[in-house]
PDB file of C-alpha atoms in Angstrom:
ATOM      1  CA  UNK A  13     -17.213-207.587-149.736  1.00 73.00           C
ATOM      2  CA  UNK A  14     -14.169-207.793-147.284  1.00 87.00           C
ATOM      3  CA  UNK A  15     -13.519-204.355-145.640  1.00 94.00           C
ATOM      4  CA  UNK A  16     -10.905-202.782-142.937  1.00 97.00           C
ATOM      5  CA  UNK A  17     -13.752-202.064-140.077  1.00 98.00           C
ATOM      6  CA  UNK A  18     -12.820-199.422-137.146  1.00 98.00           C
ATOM      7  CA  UNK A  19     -14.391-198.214-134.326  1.00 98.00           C
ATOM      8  CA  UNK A  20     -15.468-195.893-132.233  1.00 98.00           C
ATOM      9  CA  UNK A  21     -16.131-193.669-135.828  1.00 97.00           C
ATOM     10  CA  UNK A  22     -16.391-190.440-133.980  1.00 98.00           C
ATOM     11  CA  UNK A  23     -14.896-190.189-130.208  1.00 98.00           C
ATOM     12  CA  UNK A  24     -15.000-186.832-127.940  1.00 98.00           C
ATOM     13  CA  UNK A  25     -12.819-186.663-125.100  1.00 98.00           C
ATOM     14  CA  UNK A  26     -11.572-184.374-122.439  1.00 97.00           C
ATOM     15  CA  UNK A  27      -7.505-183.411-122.152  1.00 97.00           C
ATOM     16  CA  UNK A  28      -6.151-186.109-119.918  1.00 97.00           C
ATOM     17  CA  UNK A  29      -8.390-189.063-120.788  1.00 98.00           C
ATOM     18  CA  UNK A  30      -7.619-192.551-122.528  1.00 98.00           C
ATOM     19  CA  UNK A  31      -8.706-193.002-125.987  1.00 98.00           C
ATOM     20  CA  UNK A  32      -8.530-196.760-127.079  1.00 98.00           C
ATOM     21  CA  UNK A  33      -9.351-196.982-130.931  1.00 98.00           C
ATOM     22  CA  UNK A  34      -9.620-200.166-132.954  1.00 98.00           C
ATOM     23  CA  UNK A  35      -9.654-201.587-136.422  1.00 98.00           C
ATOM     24  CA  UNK A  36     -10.009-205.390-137.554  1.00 98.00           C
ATOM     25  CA  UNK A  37      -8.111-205.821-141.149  1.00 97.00           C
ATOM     26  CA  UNK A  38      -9.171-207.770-144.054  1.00 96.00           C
ATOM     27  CA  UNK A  39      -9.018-211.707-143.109  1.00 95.00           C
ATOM     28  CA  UNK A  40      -5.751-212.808-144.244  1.00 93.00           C
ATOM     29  CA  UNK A  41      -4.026-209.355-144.476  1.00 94.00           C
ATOM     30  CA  UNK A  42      -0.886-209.739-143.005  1.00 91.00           C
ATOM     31  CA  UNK A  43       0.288-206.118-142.841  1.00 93.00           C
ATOM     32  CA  UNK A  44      -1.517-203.597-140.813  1.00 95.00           C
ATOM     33  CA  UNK A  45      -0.683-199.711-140.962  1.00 95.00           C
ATOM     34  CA  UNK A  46      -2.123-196.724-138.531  1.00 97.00           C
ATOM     35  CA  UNK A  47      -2.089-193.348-139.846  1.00 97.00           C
ATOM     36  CA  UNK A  48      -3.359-190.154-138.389  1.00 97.00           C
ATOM     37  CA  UNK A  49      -4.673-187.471-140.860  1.00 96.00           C
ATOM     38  CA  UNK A  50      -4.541-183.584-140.236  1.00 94.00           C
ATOM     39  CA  UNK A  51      -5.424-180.729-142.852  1.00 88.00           C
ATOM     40  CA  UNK A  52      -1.276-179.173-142.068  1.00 87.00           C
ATOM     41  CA  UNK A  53       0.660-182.494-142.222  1.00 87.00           C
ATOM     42  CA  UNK A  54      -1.425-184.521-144.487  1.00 89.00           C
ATOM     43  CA  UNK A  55      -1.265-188.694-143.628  1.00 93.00           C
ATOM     44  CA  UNK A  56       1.406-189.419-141.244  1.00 93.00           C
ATOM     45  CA  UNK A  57       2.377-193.067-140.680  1.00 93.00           C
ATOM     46  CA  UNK A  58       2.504-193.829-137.044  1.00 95.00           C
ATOM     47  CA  UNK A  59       3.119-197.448-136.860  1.00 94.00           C
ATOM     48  CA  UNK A  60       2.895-200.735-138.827  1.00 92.00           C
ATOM     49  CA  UNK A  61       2.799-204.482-137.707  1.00 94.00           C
ATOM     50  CA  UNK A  62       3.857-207.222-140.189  1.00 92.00           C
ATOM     51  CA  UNK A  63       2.461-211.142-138.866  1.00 92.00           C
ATOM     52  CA  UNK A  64       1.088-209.370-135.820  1.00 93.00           C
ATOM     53  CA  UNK A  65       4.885-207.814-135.056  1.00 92.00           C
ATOM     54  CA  UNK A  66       5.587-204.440-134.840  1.00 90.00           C
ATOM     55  CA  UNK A  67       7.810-203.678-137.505  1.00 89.00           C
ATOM     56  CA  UNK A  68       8.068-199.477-137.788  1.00 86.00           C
ATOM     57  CA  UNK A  69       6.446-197.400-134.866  1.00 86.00           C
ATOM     58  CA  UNK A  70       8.950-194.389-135.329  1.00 85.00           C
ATOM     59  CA  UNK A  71       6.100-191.825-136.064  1.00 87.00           C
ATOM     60  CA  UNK A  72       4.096-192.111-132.706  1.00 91.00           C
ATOM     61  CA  UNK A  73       4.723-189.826-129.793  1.00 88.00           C
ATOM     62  CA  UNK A  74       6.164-193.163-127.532  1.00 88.00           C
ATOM     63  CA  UNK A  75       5.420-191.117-124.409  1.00 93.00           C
ATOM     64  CA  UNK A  76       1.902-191.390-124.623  1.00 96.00           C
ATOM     65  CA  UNK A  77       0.658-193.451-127.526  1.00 96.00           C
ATOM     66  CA  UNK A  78       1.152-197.318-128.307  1.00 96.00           C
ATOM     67  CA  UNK A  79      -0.426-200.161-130.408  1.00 96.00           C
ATOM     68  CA  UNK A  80      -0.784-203.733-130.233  1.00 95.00           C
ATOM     69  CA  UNK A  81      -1.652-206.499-132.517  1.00 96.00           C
ATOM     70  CA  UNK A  82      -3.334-208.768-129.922  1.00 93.00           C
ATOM     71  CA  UNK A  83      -4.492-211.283-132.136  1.00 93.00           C
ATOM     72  CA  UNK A  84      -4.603-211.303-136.421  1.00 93.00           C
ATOM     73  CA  UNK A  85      -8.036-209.794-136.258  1.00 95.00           C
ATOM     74  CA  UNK A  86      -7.635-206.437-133.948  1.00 97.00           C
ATOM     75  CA  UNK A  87      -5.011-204.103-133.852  1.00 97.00           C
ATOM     76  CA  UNK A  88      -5.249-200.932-131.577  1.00 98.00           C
ATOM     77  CA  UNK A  89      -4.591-197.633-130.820  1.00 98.00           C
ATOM     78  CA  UNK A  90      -4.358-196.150-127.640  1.00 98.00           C
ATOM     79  CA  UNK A  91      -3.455-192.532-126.577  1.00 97.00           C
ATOM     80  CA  UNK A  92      -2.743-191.967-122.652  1.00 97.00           C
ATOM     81  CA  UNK A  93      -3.256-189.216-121.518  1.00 97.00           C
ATOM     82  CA  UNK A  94      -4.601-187.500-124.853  1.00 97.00           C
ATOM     83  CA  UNK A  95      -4.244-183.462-125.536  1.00 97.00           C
ATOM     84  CA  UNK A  96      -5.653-181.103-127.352  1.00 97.00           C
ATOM     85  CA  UNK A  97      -3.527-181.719-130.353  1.00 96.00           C
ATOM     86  CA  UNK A  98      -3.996-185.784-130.755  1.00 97.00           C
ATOM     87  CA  UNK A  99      -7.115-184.595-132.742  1.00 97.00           C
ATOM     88  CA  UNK A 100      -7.449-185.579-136.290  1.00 98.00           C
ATOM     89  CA  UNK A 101      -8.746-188.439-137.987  1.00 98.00           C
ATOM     90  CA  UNK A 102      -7.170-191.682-137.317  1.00 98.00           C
ATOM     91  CA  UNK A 103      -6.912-194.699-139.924  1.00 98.00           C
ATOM     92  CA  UNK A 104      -5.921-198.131-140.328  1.00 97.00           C
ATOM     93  CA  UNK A 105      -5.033-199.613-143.329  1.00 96.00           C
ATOM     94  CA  UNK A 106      -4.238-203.603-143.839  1.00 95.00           C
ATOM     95  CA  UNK A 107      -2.588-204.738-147.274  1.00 92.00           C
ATOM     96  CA  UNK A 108      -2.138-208.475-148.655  1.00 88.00           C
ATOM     97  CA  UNK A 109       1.089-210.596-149.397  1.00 81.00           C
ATOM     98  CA  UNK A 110       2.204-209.960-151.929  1.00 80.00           C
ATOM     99  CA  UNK A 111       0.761-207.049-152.948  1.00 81.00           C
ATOM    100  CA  UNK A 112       1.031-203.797-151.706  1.00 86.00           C
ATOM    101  CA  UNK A 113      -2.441-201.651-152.230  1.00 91.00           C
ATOM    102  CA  UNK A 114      -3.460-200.489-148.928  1.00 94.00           C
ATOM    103  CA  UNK A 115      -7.295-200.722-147.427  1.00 95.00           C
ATOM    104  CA  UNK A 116      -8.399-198.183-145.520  1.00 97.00           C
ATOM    105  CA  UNK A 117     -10.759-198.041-143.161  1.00 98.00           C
ATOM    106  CA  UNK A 118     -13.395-195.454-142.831  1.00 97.00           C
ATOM    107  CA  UNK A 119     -11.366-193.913-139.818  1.00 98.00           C
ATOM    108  CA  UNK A 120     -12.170-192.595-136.239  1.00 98.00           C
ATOM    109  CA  UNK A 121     -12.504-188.941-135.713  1.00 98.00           C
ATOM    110  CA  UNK A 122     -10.821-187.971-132.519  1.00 98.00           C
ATOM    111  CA  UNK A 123     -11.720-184.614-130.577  1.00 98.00           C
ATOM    112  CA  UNK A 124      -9.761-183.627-127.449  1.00 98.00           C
ATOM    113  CA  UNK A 125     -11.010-180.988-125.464  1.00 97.00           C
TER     114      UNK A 125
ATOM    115  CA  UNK B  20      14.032-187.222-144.080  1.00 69.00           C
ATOM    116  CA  UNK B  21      11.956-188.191-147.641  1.00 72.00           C
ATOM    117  CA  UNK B  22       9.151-185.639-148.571  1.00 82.00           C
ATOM    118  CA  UNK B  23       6.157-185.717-151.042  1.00 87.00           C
ATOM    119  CA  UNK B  24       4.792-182.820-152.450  1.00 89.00           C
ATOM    120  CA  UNK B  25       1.631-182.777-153.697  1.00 91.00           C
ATOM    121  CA  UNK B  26       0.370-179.164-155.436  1.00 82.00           C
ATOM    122  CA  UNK B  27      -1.965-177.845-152.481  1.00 76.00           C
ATOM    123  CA  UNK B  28      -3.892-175.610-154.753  1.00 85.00           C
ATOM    124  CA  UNK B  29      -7.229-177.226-155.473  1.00 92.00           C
ATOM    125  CA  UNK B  30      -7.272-177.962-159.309  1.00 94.00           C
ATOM    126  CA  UNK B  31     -10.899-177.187-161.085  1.00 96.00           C
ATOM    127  CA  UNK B  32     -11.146-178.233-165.133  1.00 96.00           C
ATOM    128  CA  UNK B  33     -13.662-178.423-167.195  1.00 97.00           C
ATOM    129  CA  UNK B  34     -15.797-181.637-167.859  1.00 97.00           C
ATOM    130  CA  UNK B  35     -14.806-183.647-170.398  1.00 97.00           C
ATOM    131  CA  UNK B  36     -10.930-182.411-170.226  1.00 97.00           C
ATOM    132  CA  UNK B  37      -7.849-184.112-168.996  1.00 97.00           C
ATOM    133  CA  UNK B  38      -6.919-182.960-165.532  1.00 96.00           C
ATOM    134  CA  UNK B  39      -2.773-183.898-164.564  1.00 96.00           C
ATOM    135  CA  UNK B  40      -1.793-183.811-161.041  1.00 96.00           C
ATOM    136  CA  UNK B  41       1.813-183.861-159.825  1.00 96.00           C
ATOM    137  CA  UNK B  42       4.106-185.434-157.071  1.00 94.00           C
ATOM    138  CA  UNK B  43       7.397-184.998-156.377  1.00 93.00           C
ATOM    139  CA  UNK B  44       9.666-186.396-153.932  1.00 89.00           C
ATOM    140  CA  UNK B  45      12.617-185.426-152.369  1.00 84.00           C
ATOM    141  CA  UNK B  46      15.968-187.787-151.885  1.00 76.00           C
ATOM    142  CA  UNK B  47      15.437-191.288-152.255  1.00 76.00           C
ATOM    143  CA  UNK B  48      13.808-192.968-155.319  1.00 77.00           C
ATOM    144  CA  UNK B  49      11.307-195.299-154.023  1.00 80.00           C
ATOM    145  CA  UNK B  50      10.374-198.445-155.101  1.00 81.00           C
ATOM    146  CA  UNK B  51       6.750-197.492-156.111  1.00 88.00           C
ATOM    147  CA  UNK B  52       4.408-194.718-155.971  1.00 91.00           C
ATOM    148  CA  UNK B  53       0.797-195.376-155.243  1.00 94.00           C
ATOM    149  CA  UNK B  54      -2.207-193.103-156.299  1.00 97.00           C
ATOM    150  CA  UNK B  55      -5.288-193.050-154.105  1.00 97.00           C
ATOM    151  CA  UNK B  56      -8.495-191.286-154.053  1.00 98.00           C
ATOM    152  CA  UNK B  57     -10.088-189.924-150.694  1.00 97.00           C
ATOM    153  CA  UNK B  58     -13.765-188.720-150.921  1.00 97.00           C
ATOM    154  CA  UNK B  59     -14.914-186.309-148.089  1.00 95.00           C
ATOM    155  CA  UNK B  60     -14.936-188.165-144.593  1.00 94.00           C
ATOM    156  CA  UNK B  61     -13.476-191.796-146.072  1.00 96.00           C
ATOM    157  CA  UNK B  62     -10.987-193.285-145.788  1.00 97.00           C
ATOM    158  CA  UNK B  63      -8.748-193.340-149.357  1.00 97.00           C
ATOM    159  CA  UNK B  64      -8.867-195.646-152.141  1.00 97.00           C
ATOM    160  CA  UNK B  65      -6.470-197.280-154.038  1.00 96.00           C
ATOM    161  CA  UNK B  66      -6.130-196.448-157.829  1.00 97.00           C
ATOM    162  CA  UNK B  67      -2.969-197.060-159.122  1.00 95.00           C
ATOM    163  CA  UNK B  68       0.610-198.216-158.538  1.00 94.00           C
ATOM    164  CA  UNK B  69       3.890-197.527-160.450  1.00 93.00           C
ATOM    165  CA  UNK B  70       7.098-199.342-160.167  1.00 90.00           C
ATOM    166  CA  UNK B  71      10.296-197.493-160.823  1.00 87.00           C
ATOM    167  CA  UNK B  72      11.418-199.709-163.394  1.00 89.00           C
ATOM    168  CA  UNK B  73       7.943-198.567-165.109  1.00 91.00           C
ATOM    169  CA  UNK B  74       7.419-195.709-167.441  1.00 88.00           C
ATOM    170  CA  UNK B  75       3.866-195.482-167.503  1.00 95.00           C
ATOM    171  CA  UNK B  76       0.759-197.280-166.466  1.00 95.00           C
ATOM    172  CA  UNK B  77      -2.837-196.898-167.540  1.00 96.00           C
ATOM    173  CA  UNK B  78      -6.289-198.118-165.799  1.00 95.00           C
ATOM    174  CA  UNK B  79      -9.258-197.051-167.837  1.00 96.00           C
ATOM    175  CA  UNK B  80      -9.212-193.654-167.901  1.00 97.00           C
ATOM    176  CA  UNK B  81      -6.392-192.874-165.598  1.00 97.00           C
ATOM    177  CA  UNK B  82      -2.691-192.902-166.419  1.00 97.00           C
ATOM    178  CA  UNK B  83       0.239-192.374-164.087  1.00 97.00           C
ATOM    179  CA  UNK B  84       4.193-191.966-165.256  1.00 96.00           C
ATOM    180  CA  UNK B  85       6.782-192.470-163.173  1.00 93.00           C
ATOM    181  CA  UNK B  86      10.568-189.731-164.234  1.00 90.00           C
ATOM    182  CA  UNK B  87      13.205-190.704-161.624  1.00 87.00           C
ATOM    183  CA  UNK B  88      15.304-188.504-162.536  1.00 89.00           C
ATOM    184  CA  UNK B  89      12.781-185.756-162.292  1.00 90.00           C
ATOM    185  CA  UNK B  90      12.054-187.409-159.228  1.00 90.00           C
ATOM    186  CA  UNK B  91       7.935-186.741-160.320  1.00 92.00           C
ATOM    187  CA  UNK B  92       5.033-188.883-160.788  1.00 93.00           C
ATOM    188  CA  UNK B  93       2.034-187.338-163.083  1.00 96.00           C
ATOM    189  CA  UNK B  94      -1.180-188.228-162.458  1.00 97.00           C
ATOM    190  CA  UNK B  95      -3.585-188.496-165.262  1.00 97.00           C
ATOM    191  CA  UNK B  96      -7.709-188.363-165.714  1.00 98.00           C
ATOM    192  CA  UNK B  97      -8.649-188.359-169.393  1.00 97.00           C
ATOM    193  CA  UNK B  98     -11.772-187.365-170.339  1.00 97.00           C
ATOM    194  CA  UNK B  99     -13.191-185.913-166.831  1.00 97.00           C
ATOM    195  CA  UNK B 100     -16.220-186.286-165.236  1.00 97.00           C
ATOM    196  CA  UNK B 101     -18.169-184.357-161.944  1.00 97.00           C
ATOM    197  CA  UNK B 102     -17.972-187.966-160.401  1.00 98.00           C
ATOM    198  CA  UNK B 103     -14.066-187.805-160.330  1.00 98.00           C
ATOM    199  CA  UNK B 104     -14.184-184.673-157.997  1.00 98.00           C
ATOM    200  CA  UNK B 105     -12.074-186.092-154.754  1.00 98.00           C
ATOM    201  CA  UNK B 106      -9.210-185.190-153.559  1.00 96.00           C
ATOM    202  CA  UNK B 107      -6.177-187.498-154.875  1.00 97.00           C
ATOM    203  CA  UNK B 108      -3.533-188.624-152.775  1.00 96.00           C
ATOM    204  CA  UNK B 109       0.500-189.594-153.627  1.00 95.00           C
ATOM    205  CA  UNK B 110       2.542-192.168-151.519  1.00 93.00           C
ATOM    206  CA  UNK B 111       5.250-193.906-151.360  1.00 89.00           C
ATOM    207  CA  UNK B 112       7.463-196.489-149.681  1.00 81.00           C
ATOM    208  CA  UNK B 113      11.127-196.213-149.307  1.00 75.00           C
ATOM    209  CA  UNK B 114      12.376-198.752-146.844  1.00 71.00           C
ATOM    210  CA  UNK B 115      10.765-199.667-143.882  1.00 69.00           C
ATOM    211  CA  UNK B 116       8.401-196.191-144.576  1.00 76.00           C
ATOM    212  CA  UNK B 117       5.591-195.019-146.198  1.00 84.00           C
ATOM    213  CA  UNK B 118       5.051-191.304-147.211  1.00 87.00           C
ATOM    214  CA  UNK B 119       2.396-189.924-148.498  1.00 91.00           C
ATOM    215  CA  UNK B 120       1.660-186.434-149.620  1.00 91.00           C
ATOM    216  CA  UNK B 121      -1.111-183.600-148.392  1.00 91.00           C
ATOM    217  CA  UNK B 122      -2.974-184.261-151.841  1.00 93.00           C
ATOM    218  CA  UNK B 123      -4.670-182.635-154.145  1.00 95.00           C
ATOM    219  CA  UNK B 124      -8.056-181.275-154.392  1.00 96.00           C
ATOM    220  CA  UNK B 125      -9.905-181.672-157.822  1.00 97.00           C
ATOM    221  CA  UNK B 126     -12.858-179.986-159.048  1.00 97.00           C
ATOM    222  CA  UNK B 127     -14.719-181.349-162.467  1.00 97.00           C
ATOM    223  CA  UNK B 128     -16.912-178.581-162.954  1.00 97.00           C
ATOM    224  CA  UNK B 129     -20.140-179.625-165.644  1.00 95.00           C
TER     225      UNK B 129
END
């Protein structure tokens, strides 16, 4: 059955490094969201594309993270240079127009050292 | 900026009873509310989505209502089961953003 796939699932790092994570939606979602999960703040939206455009990336540290929606089957994630406090567990979610139920991915657990 | 709260204290009932979980928001009144489950280390599922022009909606054994002028959504699982143990997330869309809350925990003890 059609899932959101991600990868790396787990990634360890060291303070400085780049992380590049990655998540290929549902065929034929058009929406794809990035969230990044912590026990204190919960899900926090970090950015969304709509047709491959960036539509909402007002919840991601602009200094040091982006995404991209290369093509309609990968969007990514990258943090440069990632700290200490990027850690948490990062998902993407892709939803279907017209609907708006969200798919998750199983997520990629980040640890920065 | 719009909040969710979700009650942080983990919720344990009794099998076979109804457990009711609550979310509130602050400011706007979105156009929906979504319920999801997450298990331990997955990512969460969708259960259930309420317009605000709805009252109530009902999916088996779940139920969500929908009080803007409470500004609350209740969450309902009739007739629990260990199997529905997860932790259940609120969220929301108001604009160009989606909210979600810290969720709750259940416990269905046997």
């Amino acid at each position: 059955d059609a899932r959101v796939t991600q990868t790396p699932r787990h990634k360890v790092t060291e303070m400085g490094q780049e992380v590049t994570m990655r998540c290929q939606p549902i065929l034929g979602h058009n929406t794809v969201f990035w969230y990044r999960q912590t026990m204190m703040q919960g899900l926090e939206l970090l950015a969304y594309f709509r047709n491959r455009a960036p539509l909402d990336d007002s919840g991601m540290p602009k200094d040091r993270f982006s995404a991209e929606m290369p093509d309609a089957t990968l969007a990514t994630l990258k943090i440069q240079p990632s700290e200490p406090r990027d850690s948490a567990v990062y998902f993407c979610a892709s939803v279907g127009f017209p609907y708006n139920e969200q798919f998750f991915g199983p997520g990629t657990r980040l640890t920065v050292l | 900026s719009q909040k969710i709260e979700q009650n942080s204290e983990a919720l344990n009932i009794q099998e076979g009873k109804t457990a009711t979980l609550t979310c509130n928001y602050t400011n706007y009144s979105p156009a929906y509310l979504q319920w999801y489950r997450q298990d331990p280390g997955r990512g969460p599922v969708f259960l259930l989505l309420i317009r605000e022009n709805e009252k109530e909606k009902r999916k088996e054994r779940l139920k969500v209502t929908f009080d803007t002028t409470l500004k609350q959504s209740l969450f309902h699982i009739t007739a629990s089961q260990p199997a529905d143990s997860a932790t259940y997330l609120c969220g929301q869309n108001t604009g160009n953003q989606f909210y979600f809350g810290t969720g709750t925990s259940l416990t269905v003890i046997p």
